[in-house]
Coordinates of C-alpha atoms and ligand atoms in Angstrom, one line a residue:
M1 CA 17.9 12.2 20.2
N2 CA 14.6 11.6 18.3
A3 CA 13.8 8.2 16.6
I4 CA 15.7 9.2 13.0
A5 CA 18.7 10.3 14.8
A6 CA 18.6 7.2 17.2
S7 CA 18.5 4.7 14.3
A8 CA 20.9 6.3 12.1
A9 CA 23.3 6.6 14.8
S10 CA 22.2 2.9 16.0
Q11 CA 22.5 1.3 12.5
I12 CA 19.9 -1.2 13.4
D13 CA 19.8 -4.5 11.8
Y14 CA 16.3 -4.9 11.4
Q15 CA 16.6 -7.9 9.6
N16 CA 18.0 -9.9 12.5
L17 CA 16.2 -7.9 15.7
R18 CA 14.5 -10.0 17.7
Y19 CA 11.6 -9.1 19.7
D20 CA 11.1 -10.6 23.4
Y21 CA 8.2 -12.7 24.4
R22 CA 6.3 -11.2 27.3
H23 CA 3.9 -12.8 29.5
H24 CA 0.6 -10.8 29.8
P25 CA -1.8 -11.2 32.6
D26 CA -4.5 -11.8 30.0
Q27 CA -2.7 -15.3 30.0
D28 CA -3.7 -16.2 33.5
A29 CA -7.2 -14.8 33.5
P30 CA -9.9 -16.8 34.8
T31 CA -12.0 -16.0 32.0
P32 CA -11.0 -14.8 28.4
A33 CA -10.1 -10.9 28.5
R34 CA -12.2 -8.7 26.0
H35 CA -10.5 -6.3 23.6
P36 CA -12.4 -3.9 21.1
V37 CA -9.8 -4.7 18.5
V38 CA -7.4 -7.9 18.2
V39 CA -5.2 -7.3 15.3
V40 CA -3.8 -10.6 13.9
G41 CA -0.1 -10.1 12.2
A42 CA 2.7 -7.7 12.7
G43 CA 3.7 -6.9 9.3
P44 CA 3.2 -3.6 7.1
V45 CA -0.6 -3.9 7.1
G46 CA -1.2 -4.7 10.9
L47 CA 1.1 -2.6 12.2
A48 CA -0.7 0.4 10.2
L49 CA -4.0 -0.4 11.5
A50 CA -2.9 -1.0 15.0
I51 CA -1.1 2.4 15.1
D52 CA -4.2 4.1 13.3
L53 CA -6.4 2.8 16.1
A54 CA -4.0 3.7 18.8
Q55 CA -3.5 7.1 17.7
R56 CA -7.7 7.3 17.3
Q57 CA -7.7 6.3 21.2
I58 CA -8.7 2.6 20.6
P59 CA -7.1 0.2 23.0
V60 CA -5.5 -2.8 20.2
V61 CA -4.1 -5.8 21.0
L62 CA -1.5 -6.8 17.7
L63 CA -0.6 -10.6 17.7
D64 CA 2.3 -12.3 15.8
N65 CA 3.3 -15.5 15.4
D66 CA 6.8 -14.6 15.2
N67 CA 9.3 -12.7 16.9
K68 CA 11.0 -10.9 14.2
L69 CA 10.4 -8.5 11.3
S70 CA 10.4 -9.5 7.7
S71 CA 13.8 -11.2 6.6
G72 CA 14.8 -10.6 2.9
S73 CA 13.7 -6.9 1.3
R74 CA 10.4 -8.3 0.0
A75 CA 8.0 -5.6 -1.5
I76 CA 10.3 -2.5 -2.1
C77 CA 8.3 -0.1 -3.7
F78 CA 6.1 2.3 -1.7
A79 CA 3.7 4.7 -3.4
K80 CA 3.2 8.2 -2.8
R81 CA -0.3 7.1 -1.1
T82 CA 1.4 4.9 1.3
L83 CA 4.0 7.9 2.3
E84 CA 0.8 10.1 2.9
I85 CA -0.9 7.1 5.2
F86 CA 2.6 7.1 6.9
D87 CA 2.7 10.8 7.5
R88 CA -0.6 10.3 9.1
L89 CA 0.6 7.7 11.4
G90 CA 3.5 9.8 12.1
C91 CA 6.4 8.0 10.3
G92 CA 6.4 9.1 6.7
E93 CA 9.6 11.4 7.0
R94 CA 11.7 8.5 8.1
M95 CA 10.4 6.5 5.4
A96 CA 10.7 9.0 2.7
A97 CA 14.3 10.1 4.3
K98 CA 15.7 6.4 4.1
G99 CA 14.0 5.4 0.8
V100 CA 15.4 6.1 -2.7
S101 CA 12.7 8.4 -4.2
W102 CA 12.2 7.5 -7.9
K103 CA 9.3 8.5 -10.4
L104 CA 10.8 7.8 -13.9
G105 CA 10.5 4.3 -15.7
R106 CA 12.1 3.2 -19.0
V107 CA 11.2 0.5 -20.8
F108 CA 13.5 -1.3 -23.5
L109 CA 13.0 -3.8 -26.1
R110 CA 16.4 -6.2 -26.6
D111 CA 19.0 -3.5 -25.8
A112 CA 16.9 -0.4 -27.1
Q113 CA 14.8 2.4 -25.1
I114 CA 11.1 2.0 -26.3
Y115 CA 9.7 4.4 -24.2
E116 CA 9.5 6.6 -20.9
F117 CA 7.0 7.1 -18.6
D118 CA 6.7 10.2 -15.5
L119 CA 4.8 8.7 -12.7
L120 CA 4.3 12.3 -11.1
P121 CA 5.2 15.1 -14.0
E122 CA 3.5 17.9 -11.9
E123 CA 5.2 19.8 -9.5
G124 CA 3.3 20.7 -5.8
H125 CA 3.2 17.6 -4.2
Q126 CA 5.2 16.7 -0.4
R127 CA 5.9 13.0 -1.6
P128 CA 7.7 11.6 -4.5
A129 CA 5.6 9.3 -6.8
F130 CA 7.5 6.4 -5.3
V131 CA 10.2 5.2 -2.6
N132 CA 11.9 2.1 -2.8
L133 CA 12.6 0.9 0.6
Q134 CA 13.4 -3.0 2.1
Q135 CA 10.1 -4.3 3.7
Y136 CA 12.1 -4.6 7.0
Y137 CA 12.8 -1.2 7.2
V138 CA 9.2 -0.4 6.8
E139 CA 8.2 -2.7 9.4
G140 CA 10.9 -1.7 11.8
F141 CA 10.1 2.3 11.6
L142 CA 6.5 1.2 12.0
A143 CA 7.3 -1.2 14.9
E144 CA 9.2 1.9 16.4
R145 CA 6.0 4.4 15.9
A146 CA 3.7 1.5 17.5
A147 CA 6.2 1.3 20.5
E148 CA 5.6 5.0 21.2
L149 CA 1.6 4.3 21.8
P150 CA 0.4 3.1 25.0
L151 CA -3.0 2.1 23.9
L152 CA -0.8 -0.9 21.6
D153 CA -0.2 -3.7 23.0
I154 CA 2.1 -5.9 20.5
R155 CA 2.5 -9.5 21.7
W156 CA 5.4 -11.3 19.8
S157 CA 5.6 -15.2 19.6
N158 CA 1.5 -15.4 20.1
K159 CA 0.2 -17.4 17.5
V160 CA -3.5 -17.7 16.4
V161 CA -4.5 -21.5 16.6
G162 CA -8.7 -20.9 16.8
V163 CA -11.4 -18.8 15.9
E164 CA -14.9 -18.9 17.0
Q165 CA -17.4 -16.5 15.7
H166 CA -20.0 -15.0 18.0
E167 CA -23.2 -12.6 17.8
D168 CA -20.9 -9.8 19.8
H169 CA -17.5 -10.9 19.5
A170 CA -14.6 -13.3 18.0
L171 CA -13.1 -15.5 20.6
V172 CA -9.5 -16.1 19.5
T173 CA -7.4 -19.2 21.1
I174 CA -3.7 -18.1 21.0
E175 CA -0.5 -20.3 21.4
T176 CA 2.3 -19.1 23.3
P177 CA 5.6 -20.6 24.8
D178 CA 3.8 -20.5 27.9
G179 CA 1.0 -22.3 26.4
P180 CA -2.7 -21.5 25.3
Y181 CA -4.9 -18.9 26.0
R182 CA -8.2 -16.9 25.0
L183 CA -9.2 -13.5 24.3
K184 CA -12.6 -12.1 23.3
A185 CA -12.6 -9.1 20.5
D186 CA -15.4 -7.3 19.7
W187 CA -13.5 -6.9 16.3
L188 CA -10.8 -9.1 14.6
A189 CA -8.8 -8.3 12.0
A190 CA -7.1 -10.6 10.2
C191 CA -3.6 -9.0 8.4
D192 CA -1.9 -12.2 8.5
G193 CA -0.9 -12.5 5.0
S194 CA -1.3 -14.6 2.0
R195 CA -1.4 -17.5 4.1
S196 CA -3.6 -16.3 6.4
S197 CA -4.2 -18.7 9.4
V198 CA -7.5 -17.1 10.5
R199 CA -9.1 -17.3 6.9
Q200 CA -8.4 -21.1 7.3
L201 CA -9.8 -21.2 10.8
I202 CA -13.1 -19.5 9.7
G203 CA -13.1 -22.1 7.0
Q204 CA -12.6 -19.2 4.1
E205 CA -10.8 -19.2 0.8
S206 CA -9.1 -16.6 -1.5
T207 CA -9.9 -17.7 -5.3
G208 CA -8.4 -16.5 -8.5
R209 CA -6.0 -17.3 -11.2
I210 CA -2.4 -18.9 -11.0
F211 CA 0.3 -17.9 -13.3
K212 CA 2.4 -20.4 -14.8
D213 CA 5.5 -18.3 -14.8
R214 CA 8.6 -18.3 -12.4
F215 CA 10.4 -15.1 -11.2
L216 CA 13.9 -14.7 -9.9
I217 CA 14.4 -12.1 -7.2
A218 CA 18.2 -11.3 -6.7
D219 CA 19.0 -8.6 -4.4
V220 CA 22.6 -7.6 -5.0
K221 CA 25.0 -5.1 -3.2
M222 CA 26.8 -3.0 -5.5
K223 CA 28.5 0.2 -6.2
V224 CA 27.0 1.2 -9.7
D225 CA 25.6 4.3 -10.9
F226 CA 22.3 3.3 -12.7
P227 CA 19.7 6.0 -12.0
A228 CA 16.8 5.8 -9.3
E229 CA 14.3 4.9 -12.1
R230 CA 12.5 1.7 -13.0
W231 CA 14.3 -0.1 -15.7
F232 CA 12.2 -3.1 -17.6
W233 CA 13.6 -5.2 -20.5
F234 CA 11.5 -7.3 -22.5
D235 CA 13.6 -10.0 -24.2
P236 CA 17.3 -7.9 -23.4
D237 CA 20.2 -9.9 -25.3
F238 CA 21.8 -10.5 -21.7
H239 CA 18.5 -13.0 -20.6
R240 CA 16.9 -13.9 -24.4
H241 CA 13.0 -14.4 -24.6
Q242 CA 12.2 -13.3 -20.8
S243 CA 12.0 -10.0 -19.1
V244 CA 13.9 -8.2 -16.4
L245 CA 13.2 -5.5 -14.2
L246 CA 15.8 -3.7 -12.5
H247 CA 15.1 -1.1 -8.8
M248 CA 17.5 0.9 -6.6
Q249 CA 17.1 0.3 -3.2
P250 CA 19.0 2.2 -0.1
D251 CA 22.4 0.8 1.1
N252 CA 23.5 0.1 -2.3
V253 CA 21.1 -2.8 -2.9
W254 CA 19.7 -3.2 -6.4
R255 CA 16.6 -5.4 -7.0
V256 CA 16.9 -7.4 -10.2
D257 CA 13.7 -9.3 -11.0
F258 CA 14.8 -12.2 -13.7
Q259 CA 11.6 -13.9 -15.5
L260 CA 12.7 -17.5 -15.8
G261 CA 9.7 -19.4 -17.4
W262 CA 7.5 -22.0 -15.7
D263 CA 9.9 -25.2 -16.7
A264 CA 12.6 -23.4 -14.3
D265 CA 13.8 -25.2 -11.3
P266 CA 13.4 -23.1 -8.3
E267 CA 16.0 -24.8 -5.9
A268 CA 18.6 -24.6 -8.7
E269 CA 17.7 -21.0 -9.7
K270 CA 18.4 -19.9 -6.0
K271 CA 21.7 -21.2 -6.0
P272 CA 24.8 -18.5 -5.9
E273 CA 26.4 -20.1 -8.9
N274 CA 23.5 -19.8 -11.0
I275 CA 22.4 -16.1 -9.7
I276 CA 26.0 -14.6 -10.5
P277 CA 25.9 -15.4 -14.0
R278 CA 22.9 -14.0 -14.8
V279 CA 23.7 -10.5 -13.0
K280 CA 27.1 -10.7 -14.7
A281 CA 25.3 -10.5 -17.9
L282 CA 23.3 -7.6 -17.3
L283 CA 26.2 -5.8 -16.0
A284 CA 28.1 -6.7 -19.2
A285 CA 25.3 -4.9 -20.8
S286 CA 25.9 -1.7 -18.8
P287 CA 28.6 0.7 -18.4
F288 CA 29.3 -1.1 -15.3
K289 CA 31.1 -4.2 -16.8
N290 CA 33.2 -5.1 -14.0
A291 CA 31.3 -3.8 -11.0
E292 CA 31.9 -5.9 -8.2
F293 CA 28.7 -7.2 -6.1
E294 CA 27.4 -9.3 -3.6
L295 CA 24.1 -11.4 -3.3
E296 CA 22.1 -9.9 -0.4
W297 CA 19.0 -12.0 -0.7
A298 CA 17.2 -14.1 -3.3
S299 CA 14.0 -15.7 -3.7
V300 CA 12.4 -17.6 -6.9
Y301 CA 8.3 -16.7 -6.8
T302 CA 5.4 -17.5 -8.6
F303 CA 1.9 -15.7 -8.2
A304 CA -1.7 -15.7 -8.3
C305 CA -4.1 -12.9 -8.7
L306 CA -7.3 -13.8 -6.2
R307 CA -9.5 -12.3 -3.4
M308 CA -11.8 -13.6 -0.7
N309 CA -15.6 -13.6 -1.9
T310 CA -15.9 -10.8 0.7
F311 CA -13.8 -9.2 3.4
R312 CA -16.2 -8.9 6.3
H313 CA -17.2 -12.3 8.1
G314 CA -19.1 -11.1 10.9
R315 CA -16.7 -10.0 13.4
V316 CA -13.6 -11.0 11.4
L317 CA -12.2 -8.2 8.8
F318 CA -9.9 -9.0 6.4
A319 CA -7.0 -6.5 5.1
G320 CA -3.9 -7.0 2.8
D321 CA -2.7 -10.3 1.6
S322 CA -4.9 -12.4 3.7
A323 CA -8.0 -10.8 1.7
H324 CA -6.3 -10.2 -1.8
G325 CA -3.1 -11.1 -3.8
V326 CA -1.6 -9.9 -7.3
S327 CA 1.7 -10.0 -8.6
P328 CA 4.3 -8.2 -8.0
F329 CA 4.3 -6.2 -11.2
G330 CA 2.8 -2.5 -10.4
A331 CA 3.7 -3.0 -6.8
R332 CA 0.0 -3.1 -5.9
G333 CA 0.3 -5.7 -3.2
A334 CA 2.0 -3.9 0.2
N335 CA 0.5 -0.2 -1.1
S336 CA -3.1 -1.9 -1.3
G337 CA -2.8 -3.5 2.0
V338 CA -1.9 -0.5 4.0
Q339 CA -4.7 1.6 2.2
D340 CA -7.3 -1.2 3.5
A341 CA -5.7 -0.5 7.1
D342 CA -6.3 3.5 6.1
N343 CA -10.0 2.7 5.3
L344 CA -10.5 0.2 8.2
A345 CA -9.2 2.0 11.2
W346 CA -11.3 5.3 11.1
K347 CA -14.6 2.9 10.6
L348 CA -13.8 0.8 13.1
A349 CA -13.1 3.8 15.7
A350 CA -16.5 4.9 14.8
V351 CA -18.4 2.2 15.2
L352 CA -16.5 1.4 18.8
R353 CA -17.5 4.6 20.1
G354 CA -21.1 4.3 18.8
E355 CA -21.0 7.1 16.4
A356 CA -21.7 4.9 13.3
P357 CA -23.6 1.8 13.0
D358 CA -21.8 -1.8 12.1
A359 CA -22.9 -1.2 8.8
L360 CA -19.9 1.2 8.2
L361 CA -17.9 -2.3 8.2
D362 CA -19.8 -3.3 5.5
S363 CA -18.9 -0.5 3.5
Y364 CA -15.3 -1.2 4.2
A365 CA -15.7 -4.5 2.5
R366 CA -17.5 -3.0 -0.5
E367 CA -14.7 -0.2 -0.8
R368 CA -11.7 -2.3 -0.7
E369 CA -13.2 -5.3 -2.6
Y370 CA -14.0 -2.9 -5.3
A371 CA -10.2 -1.6 -5.0
A372 CA -8.8 -5.4 -4.9
D373 CA -10.6 -5.9 -8.1
E374 CA -9.2 -2.7 -9.8
N375 CA -5.8 -4.0 -8.9
I376 CA -6.4 -7.5 -10.0
R377 CA -7.4 -6.1 -13.4
N378 CA -4.4 -3.9 -13.8
S379 CA -2.0 -6.8 -12.4
T380 CA -3.6 -9.5 -14.3
R381 CA -3.3 -7.4 -17.9
S382 CA 0.6 -6.5 -16.9
T383 CA 0.9 -10.4 -16.5
D384 CA -0.5 -11.4 -19.5
F385 CA 1.7 -8.8 -21.6
I386 CA 4.8 -9.9 -19.7
T387 CA 4.3 -13.5 -19.9
P388 CA 2.0 -14.0 -23.0
K389 CA 0.1 -17.3 -22.6
S390 CA -0.5 -18.2 -26.3
E391 CA 1.4 -17.8 -29.4
V392 CA -1.4 -15.4 -30.8
S393 CA -0.8 -13.4 -27.4
R394 CA 2.7 -13.5 -28.0
L395 CA 2.6 -12.3 -31.6
F396 CA 0.4 -9.7 -30.2
R397 CA 2.9 -8.4 -27.5
D398 CA 5.9 -8.6 -29.8
A399 CA 4.3 -6.7 -32.7
V400 CA 3.0 -3.9 -29.9
L401 CA 6.9 -3.8 -28.9
Q402 CA 8.1 -3.3 -32.3
L403 CA 5.6 -0.5 -33.1
A404 CA 6.2 1.3 -29.7
S405 CA 9.6 2.2 -30.5
R406 CA 8.6 4.4 -33.3
H407 CA 4.7 5.3 -32.9
A408 CA 3.3 6.6 -30.1
F409 CA 0.0 5.3 -30.2
A410 CA 1.0 1.6 -29.8
R411 CA 3.0 3.0 -26.5
T412 CA 0.1 3.0 -24.5
L413 CA -0.6 -0.6 -25.1
V414 CA 2.8 -1.6 -23.7
N415 CA 2.3 -3.2 -20.2
S416 CA 4.9 -3.8 -18.0
G417 CA 3.2 -3.1 -15.0
R418 CA 0.8 -0.1 -14.0
L419 CA 2.0 1.3 -11.0
S420 CA -0.1 1.5 -7.8
V421 CA -2.4 4.7 -7.6
P422 CA -5.0 4.7 -5.0
A423 CA -8.6 3.5 -6.2
T424 CA -11.3 6.2 -6.8
L425 CA -14.2 4.7 -4.7
H426 CA -17.1 5.3 -7.5
G427 CA -20.2 4.3 -6.4
S428 CA -19.4 3.9 -2.8
M429 CA -22.5 3.9 -0.4
L430 CA -20.4 6.7 1.6
C431 CA -20.2 9.3 -1.1
T432 CA -23.0 12.0 -2.1
P433 CA -23.1 12.4 -5.6
D434 CA -22.5 16.1 -6.8
S435 CA -25.3 18.4 -7.2
D436 CA -23.3 21.0 -8.5
P437 CA -21.2 21.3 -11.6
F438 CA -17.3 20.5 -10.9
E439 CA -14.6 19.5 -13.6
G440 CA -11.2 17.8 -12.7
R441 CA -10.5 14.5 -10.7
M442 CA -11.6 15.2 -7.2
V443 CA -15.2 13.4 -7.6
P444 CA -16.4 12.1 -4.5
G445 CA -14.6 8.9 -3.7
A446 CA -11.0 10.0 -4.9
V447 CA -8.0 10.5 -2.5
A448 CA -7.8 14.2 -1.7
A449 CA -5.0 15.5 -4.0
D450 CA -2.0 17.4 -2.0
A451 CA -1.0 21.2 -2.8
P452 CA 1.0 23.7 -1.0
V453 CA -1.2 25.5 1.6
A454 CA 0.2 28.0 3.8
A455 CA -2.4 27.3 6.7
A456 CA -2.0 23.7 6.7
N457 CA 0.6 21.8 8.9
G458 CA 4.1 21.8 7.3
G459 CA 2.7 24.1 4.4
W460 CA 1.2 20.9 2.6
L461 CA -2.6 20.3 2.3
M462 CA -2.2 16.4 2.8
R463 CA -0.8 16.9 6.4
S464 CA -3.8 18.6 7.6
I465 CA -6.5 16.6 6.4
G466 CA -7.4 13.9 8.9
A467 CA -4.5 15.0 10.9
D468 CA -6.7 15.3 14.0
G469 CA -8.8 12.0 13.2
R470 CA -11.8 14.0 12.3
F471 CA -13.6 14.7 9.4
T472 CA -12.3 18.0 7.6
A473 CA -13.7 20.5 5.4
L474 CA -12.2 22.5 3.2
V475 CA -13.7 26.0 2.1
F476 CA -11.9 27.7 -1.0
G477 CA -11.9 31.7 -1.0
E478 CA -12.4 34.8 1.1
G479 CA -15.4 37.2 1.0
A480 CA -19.2 36.6 1.3
A481 CA -19.6 33.6 -0.6
A482 CA -16.8 31.7 1.6
E483 CA -18.0 33.1 4.7
A484 CA -21.5 31.7 3.5
S485 CA -20.1 28.3 3.2
S486 CA -18.2 28.8 6.8
R487 CA -21.3 29.6 8.1
A488 CA -23.2 26.7 6.9
L489 CA -20.5 24.4 8.3
A490 CA -20.8 26.1 11.6
E491 CA -24.5 25.8 11.7
A492 CA -24.2 21.8 11.0
E493 CA -22.3 21.5 14.4
L494 CA -20.6 18.8 13.3
P495 CA -17.1 17.6 14.9
L496 CA -15.3 18.7 11.7
G497 CA -11.9 20.5 10.9
V498 CA -12.1 23.3 8.6
L499 CA -9.2 24.7 6.7
R500 CA -9.9 27.8 4.7
I501 CA -7.5 28.1 1.6
P502 CA -7.5 31.6 -0.2
L503 CA -7.7 31.9 -3.9
D504 CA -4.5 33.3 -4.6
D505 CA -1.5 33.0 -6.7
A506 CA 0.3 31.3 -3.6
H507 CA -2.8 28.6 -3.9
A508 CA -3.2 28.5 -7.4
L509 CA -2.6 24.7 -7.5
A510 CA -4.9 24.0 -4.7
A511 CA -7.7 25.8 -6.4
Q512 CA -7.3 24.1 -9.9
R513 CA -6.9 20.4 -8.6
Y514 CA -10.0 21.2 -6.8
D515 CA -11.5 23.5 -9.4
A516 CA -12.1 26.2 -6.8
R517 CA -14.4 29.2 -6.9
P518 CA -15.1 31.4 -3.8
G519 CA -17.0 29.3 -1.6
T520 CA -16.5 26.0 -3.2
T521 CA -16.4 23.3 -0.2
Y522 CA -15.4 19.8 0.3
L523 CA -15.9 17.3 2.8
L524 CA -13.0 14.6 3.1
R525 CA -13.3 11.6 5.2
P526 CA -10.8 11.0 8.3
D527 CA -9.1 8.3 5.6
Q528 CA -8.6 11.7 3.2
H529 CA -11.1 10.5 0.6
V530 CA -13.8 13.2 -0.6
C531 CA -17.0 12.2 0.6
A532 CA -18.9 15.5 -0.9
R533 CA -18.5 18.7 -2.3
W534 CA -20.7 21.8 -2.9
R535 CA -20.1 25.3 -4.6
A536 CA -22.5 26.8 -1.9
P537 CA -23.4 24.2 1.0
T538 CA -26.3 24.4 3.1
A539 CA -26.0 23.1 7.0
A540 CA -28.6 20.5 5.9
A541 CA -26.7 19.1 2.8
V542 CA -23.5 19.1 5.1
R543 CA -25.1 16.9 7.9
A544 CA -26.8 15.0 5.4
A545 CA -23.4 13.9 3.6
H546 CA -21.6 13.7 6.9
A547 CA -24.2 11.1 8.0
R548 CA -24.1 9.3 4.7
A549 CA -20.2 9.0 5.2
L550 CA -20.8 7.3 8.5
G551 CA -23.1 4.8 7.0
K552 CA -26.2 6.3 8.6
A553 CA -27.9 6.7 5.6
Ligands
LIG601 O1 8.5 -2.2 -10.4 C1 7.1 -2.7 -10.5 O2 6.5 -3.0 -10.8 C2 7.3 -3.6 -8.9 C3 8.4 -3.8 -8.7 C4 8.6 -5.1 -7.3 C5 7.8 -4.9 -6.4 C6 8.2 -6.1 -5.2 C7 8.8 -7.4 -5.6 C8 9.5 -7.3 -6.7 O3 10.2 -8.3 -6.9 C9 9.3 -6.2 -7.6

């Protein structure tokens, strides 16, 4: 039985799963054992990073202070890009199969729809715009994938209580049920969440803006036929002067976020007797007036948009919520954290193998700080629109909403959350600027676009890019120009995967997305970002772009 069938058959209760603490021989070593990478935090980011490293044949120790997965559904919206990363990590199919796929969003003012948006209006992508999936499933599927990898050593109930920075390693003190022990890590990756103990232990902080508003998450189990779409209400009749967000999750669970206002009492709002009337009011305004429901999970949250000044401190690298934080609107938290892991893993592997200087890790910090700024900017704008902070802002917001129901131009100003898309790493030091003219979105720094390609794994382009852990070159077309490009790649004598994509009807989408002509060649990093492209590459140009993408230039 495969893993998917096994979990379906056994109906694992991931929320209540407990992982055994195991005493490790490192705990009895007379001097601290040394490991290439120690990752702190077995959430989605730490698990993704550790799996990626182990798949790249880098031994990795993953420490978690607890012995369980996340409780409550928490992050629920996982973006196309995250699914593509999970595909590379060997568990995208499970996430996509269990998750609820969606791409349509509807925005309402009071009880009337003012507009709708489609997050993936084009065909020809393997993965949907989003799946909704409870965080404990995501962590559970990742933990099961982790358990398949012999080089990945997860140590549950191992709490980091000390970090000392040295020239060539970090010395980590860990508390366990059997007492403390120490490890040396060539590199320490802190994926330990917004309250990161590693960040505190090295005397760093995240700074930014705290938003004065409170939201209630009510996860409700009920059999209703709302569609698998994102519904956002401004000032609905059933919850006046506030906003409400509705999402479908697997297992007949619905996420409802009710804006409460800053003066709400978080403890009182979490009580079922206060949540139930809110849910009933929403249902009363829908076709499912008398639907029965049970409360699955509730939480009252506030949020902040913040980040660390830099994501690299000597031998310590920060990823996910330990490095940056955003509001839930736009689902940019967990998704950007998994993209941090995606960016960091291949770079750590290249540095540890001696294929790249440690400056490559500075590029991790620069690229992901840039992405964090983009996420924070988007999140801040959404939050300012959803929860206006002054009378003037509210007047502007309400005028935009009124106009949007009648005039298309005003719809672009409505901001109920701009949903997570991967950052294009414009200006990254690893990118080679274009020397040939190109149209379209596949600029150096962009994440590759998917398309159906017959020669690719499973018939999808994204499944072949970086699948073997290496850089990938795409060569378009057949005939003399494509042969010359292939010869240049061969002469460059680099460890590259090469994929030839014919310019025929079956590959029209790939050709269009990559603005391809015969001989057009793209060089893609192991994390599937474009780092260079040419109409007719030379071996020297390919070698230079590859060196630059490894931080050597
Ligand atoms: O649709 C959105 O903008 C995000 C939905 C979401 C994600 C995570 C938590 C949460 O309460 C809502």
